[in-house]
C-alpha positions as CSV (number, residue, x, y, z in Angstrom):
1,M,0.0,0.0,0.0
2,T,1.3,3.4,-0.8
3,Q,1.5,6.1,1.8
4,Q,-1.5,8.0,0.4
5,Q,-3.6,4.9,0.5
6,E,-2.7,4.2,4.1
7,K,-3.5,7.8,5.0
8,M,-6.8,7.6,3.2
9,S,-7.7,4.3,5.0
10,A,-6.8,5.8,8.4
11,F,-8.9,8.9,7.5
12,M,-11.9,6.7,6.7
13,D,-11.4,4.8,9.9
14,G,-11.4,8.0,11.9
15,E,-7.8,7.6,13.1
16,T,-6.5,10.9,11.6
17,E,-8.2,14.2,10.9
18,S,-5.7,15.5,8.4
19,S,-7.0,17.8,5.7
20,E,-4.1,17.1,3.4
21,I,-5.4,13.7,2.4
22,M,-8.7,15.3,1.3
23,D,-6.8,17.7,-0.9
24,A,-4.8,14.7,-2.4
25,I,-8.1,12.8,-3.0
26,L,-9.7,15.8,-4.8
27,Q,-6.7,16.2,-7.1
28,D,-5.9,12.6,-7.9
29,E,-8.5,10.5,-9.9
30,A,-7.0,7.2,-8.9
31,L,-7.4,8.1,-5.2
32,Q,-11.0,9.1,-5.9
33,V,-11.7,5.7,-7.5
34,K,-10.1,4.0,-4.5
35,W,-12.1,6.3,-2.1
36,K,-15.4,5.1,-3.7
37,R,-14.2,1.5,-3.7
38,Y,-13.3,1.7,0.0
39,H,-16.7,3.1,0.9
40,V,-18.4,0.2,-1.1
41,I,-16.3,-2.3,0.8
42,R,-17.0,-0.7,4.1
43,S,-20.8,-0.7,3.4
44,G,-20.6,-4.3,2.4
45,L,-18.8,-5.3,5.6
46,R,-21.3,-3.4,7.7
47,K,-24.2,-4.9,5.7
48,E,-25.3,-1.5,4.6
49,A,-26.8,-1.3,1.1
50,T,-26.6,2.5,0.9
51,V,-23.7,2.6,-1.5
52,A,-24.2,0.6,-4.7
53,P,-21.0,-0.3,-6.6
54,Q,-20.9,1.0,-10.1
55,I,-18.6,-1.2,-12.0
56,D,-18.2,-0.8,-15.7
57,I,-16.4,-3.7,-17.2
58,T,-17.5,-3.2,-20.8
59,A,-14.3,-1.4,-21.8
60,A,-12.1,-4.2,-20.4
61,V,-14.2,-6.9,-22.1
62,A,-14.1,-5.1,-25.4
63,A,-10.4,-4.7,-25.2
64,A,-10.0,-8.4,-24.4
65,L,-12.2,-9.4,-27.4
66,E,-10.1,-7.2,-29.7
67,D,-6.9,-9.1,-28.6
68,E,-8.5,-12.5,-29.3
69,P,-7.4,-14.2,-32.5
70,V,-10.1,-14.8,-35.1
71,V,-10.7,-18.4,-36.2
72,V,-12.2,-18.6,-39.7
73,A,-11.5,-22.1,-41.0
74,P,-13.2,-25.1,-39.3
75,K,-11.0,-27.9,-38.0
76,T,-10.5,-30.9,-40.2
77,S,-11.5,-34.3,-38.9
78,R,-8.6,-36.5,-38.1
79,W,-10.7,-39.5,-39.3
80,R,-10.7,-38.2,-42.9
81,K,-6.9,-38.6,-43.1
82,L,-7.0,-42.4,-42.8
83,P,-8.8,-44.0,-45.8
84,V,-10.0,-47.2,-44.1
85,V,-11.0,-45.7,-40.8
86,G,-12.8,-42.9,-42.5
87,N,-15.3,-45.3,-44.0
88,V,-15.7,-47.4,-40.8
89,V,-16.7,-44.6,-38.5
90,P,-19.9,-43.6,-40.4
91,F,-20.9,-47.3,-40.6
92,A,-20.4,-47.7,-36.8
93,K,-22.5,-44.6,-36.2
94,Q,-25.3,-45.9,-38.4
95,G,-25.1,-49.3,-36.7
96,G,-25.4,-47.7,-33.3
97,Q,-28.4,-45.8,-34.4
98,F,-30.1,-49.0,-35.6
99,A,-29.3,-50.7,-32.2
100,V,-30.9,-47.8,-30.3
101,A,-34.0,-47.9,-32.6
102,A,-34.3,-51.7,-32.2
103,S,-34.0,-51.4,-28.4
104,V,-36.8,-48.8,-28.2
105,A,-39.0,-51.0,-30.5
106,V,-38.5,-54.0,-28.3
107,A,-39.3,-52.0,-25.2
108,V,-42.5,-50.7,-26.7
109,I,-43.7,-54.1,-27.9
110,L,-43.0,-55.7,-24.4
111,G,-44.8,-52.8,-22.7
112,V,-47.9,-53.1,-24.9
113,Q,-48.0,-56.9,-24.3
114,Q,-47.8,-56.4,-20.6
115,M,-50.5,-53.7,-20.6
116,N,-52.9,-55.9,-22.7
117,K,-52.3,-59.0,-20.5
118,P,-55.5,-60.0,-18.6
119,E,-55.3,-59.6,-14.9
120,P,-55.6,-62.9,-12.8
121,A,-58.7,-63.4,-10.8
122,E,-56.6,-63.9,-7.6
123,P,-53.4,-62.2,-6.9
124,F,-51.7,-65.4,-5.7
125,S,-52.5,-69.0,-6.5
126,T,-53.8,-71.1,-3.7
127,F,-53.0,-74.7,-2.9
128,E,-55.0,-77.1,-0.8
129,T,-53.2,-79.2,1.8
130,R,-54.5,-81.8,4.1
131,T,-55.0,-80.9,7.8
132,Q,-54.4,-83.2,10.7
133,L,-58.1,-84.3,10.7
134,G,-57.9,-85.3,7.0
135,G,-59.8,-82.3,5.6
136,L,-58.6,-79.8,3.1
137,A,-57.5,-76.3,4.0
138,P,-56.5,-73.6,1.5
139,V,-52.9,-72.3,1.5
140,S,-52.0,-69.0,0.0
141,L,-49.0,-66.6,-0.3
142,E,-51.3,-63.7,0.2
143,Q,-50.5,-61.9,3.5
144,T,-53.3,-59.3,3.6
145,R,-56.7,-59.3,1.9
146,T,-58.4,-56.2,0.7
147,L,-62.1,-56.0,1.6
148,P,-64.7,-54.2,-0.4
149,R,-66.5,-51.4,1.4
150,N,-69.6,-53.5,2.2
151,D,-67.4,-56.2,3.8
152,M,-65.7,-53.5,5.8
153,N,-69.0,-52.4,7.4
154,I,-69.7,-56.0,8.3
155,M,-66.2,-56.4,9.7
156,L,-66.6,-53.2,11.8
157,E,-70.0,-54.5,13.2
158,K,-68.3,-57.8,14.2
159,K,-65.6,-55.9,16.0
160,R,-68.1,-53.8,17.8
161,K,-69.9,-56.9,19.0
162,I,-66.7,-58.5,20.1
163,N,-65.7,-55.4,22.0
164,A,-69.2,-55.3,23.7
165,I,-68.8,-59.0,24.7
166,I,-65.4,-58.4,26.2
167,A,-66.6,-55.4,28.1
168,D,-69.6,-57.4,29.4
169,H,-67.3,-60.2,30.4
170,E,-65.0,-57.8,32.4
171,Q,-68.0,-56.4,34.2
172,Q,-69.2,-59.9,35.1
173,V,-65.7,-60.8,36.4
174,Q,-65.7,-57.6,38.5
175,L,-69.2,-58.4,39.8
176,K,-68.2,-61.9,40.7
177,Q,-65.1,-60.7,42.5
178,A,-67.2,-58.2,44.5
179,E,-69.7,-61.0,45.4
180,E,-66.9,-63.2,46.6
181,Q,-65.4,-60.4,48.7
182,S,-68.7,-59.6,50.2
183,R,-69.3,-63.4,50.9
184,S,-65.9,-63.7,52.6
185,V,-66.6,-60.6,54.7
186,D,-70.0,-62.0,55.7
187,E,-68.4,-65.3,56.6
188,S,-65.8,-63.6,58.7
189,V,-68.4,-61.6,60.5
190,E,-70.5,-64.7,61.2
191,S,-67.5,-66.6,62.5
192,N,-66.7,-63.7,64.8
193,V,-70.3,-63.5,66.0
194,N,-70.4,-67.3,66.6
195,S,-67.1,-67.4,68.4
196,N,-68.3,-64.7,70.8
């Protein structure tokens, strides 16, 4: 950093109050540009969006484009130099295109065949096996069975009945326990009365 840039940075930070740096900034265009740039950097670091950077890079891009060499002729293919290989490469490209087209055609045919295939009546086949008693029982790979809506209503009604029966049973057990406790209390009272 030059001495003027250090003085300008110190002046911006409030470390010096020299008026000579202000005179130098007003007279030198390079210092004016740096002054603006320092303020943009300071605003960015403080997360203040009050100073928007005005960067004009069009002149630099235009100068760089003028320095670029101009390419007029297209590159020649290195395959054209070899007589045998030059004929093989287009044939290989064409063969690859036929292979891709054949693969797509096979995929479409198989897809159409799968879509038009009739659905089986049951999702899994069932086999019958003999039980211990000699009767036949169905065996299936199916783990869950989907029920139509009307079967669901029937199933829910059965579950409600089962829950009501379980609740009734629990009440009867509690009632029976209460009766047994009251009977044992009555017997203990009678035995105390009889012993006295």
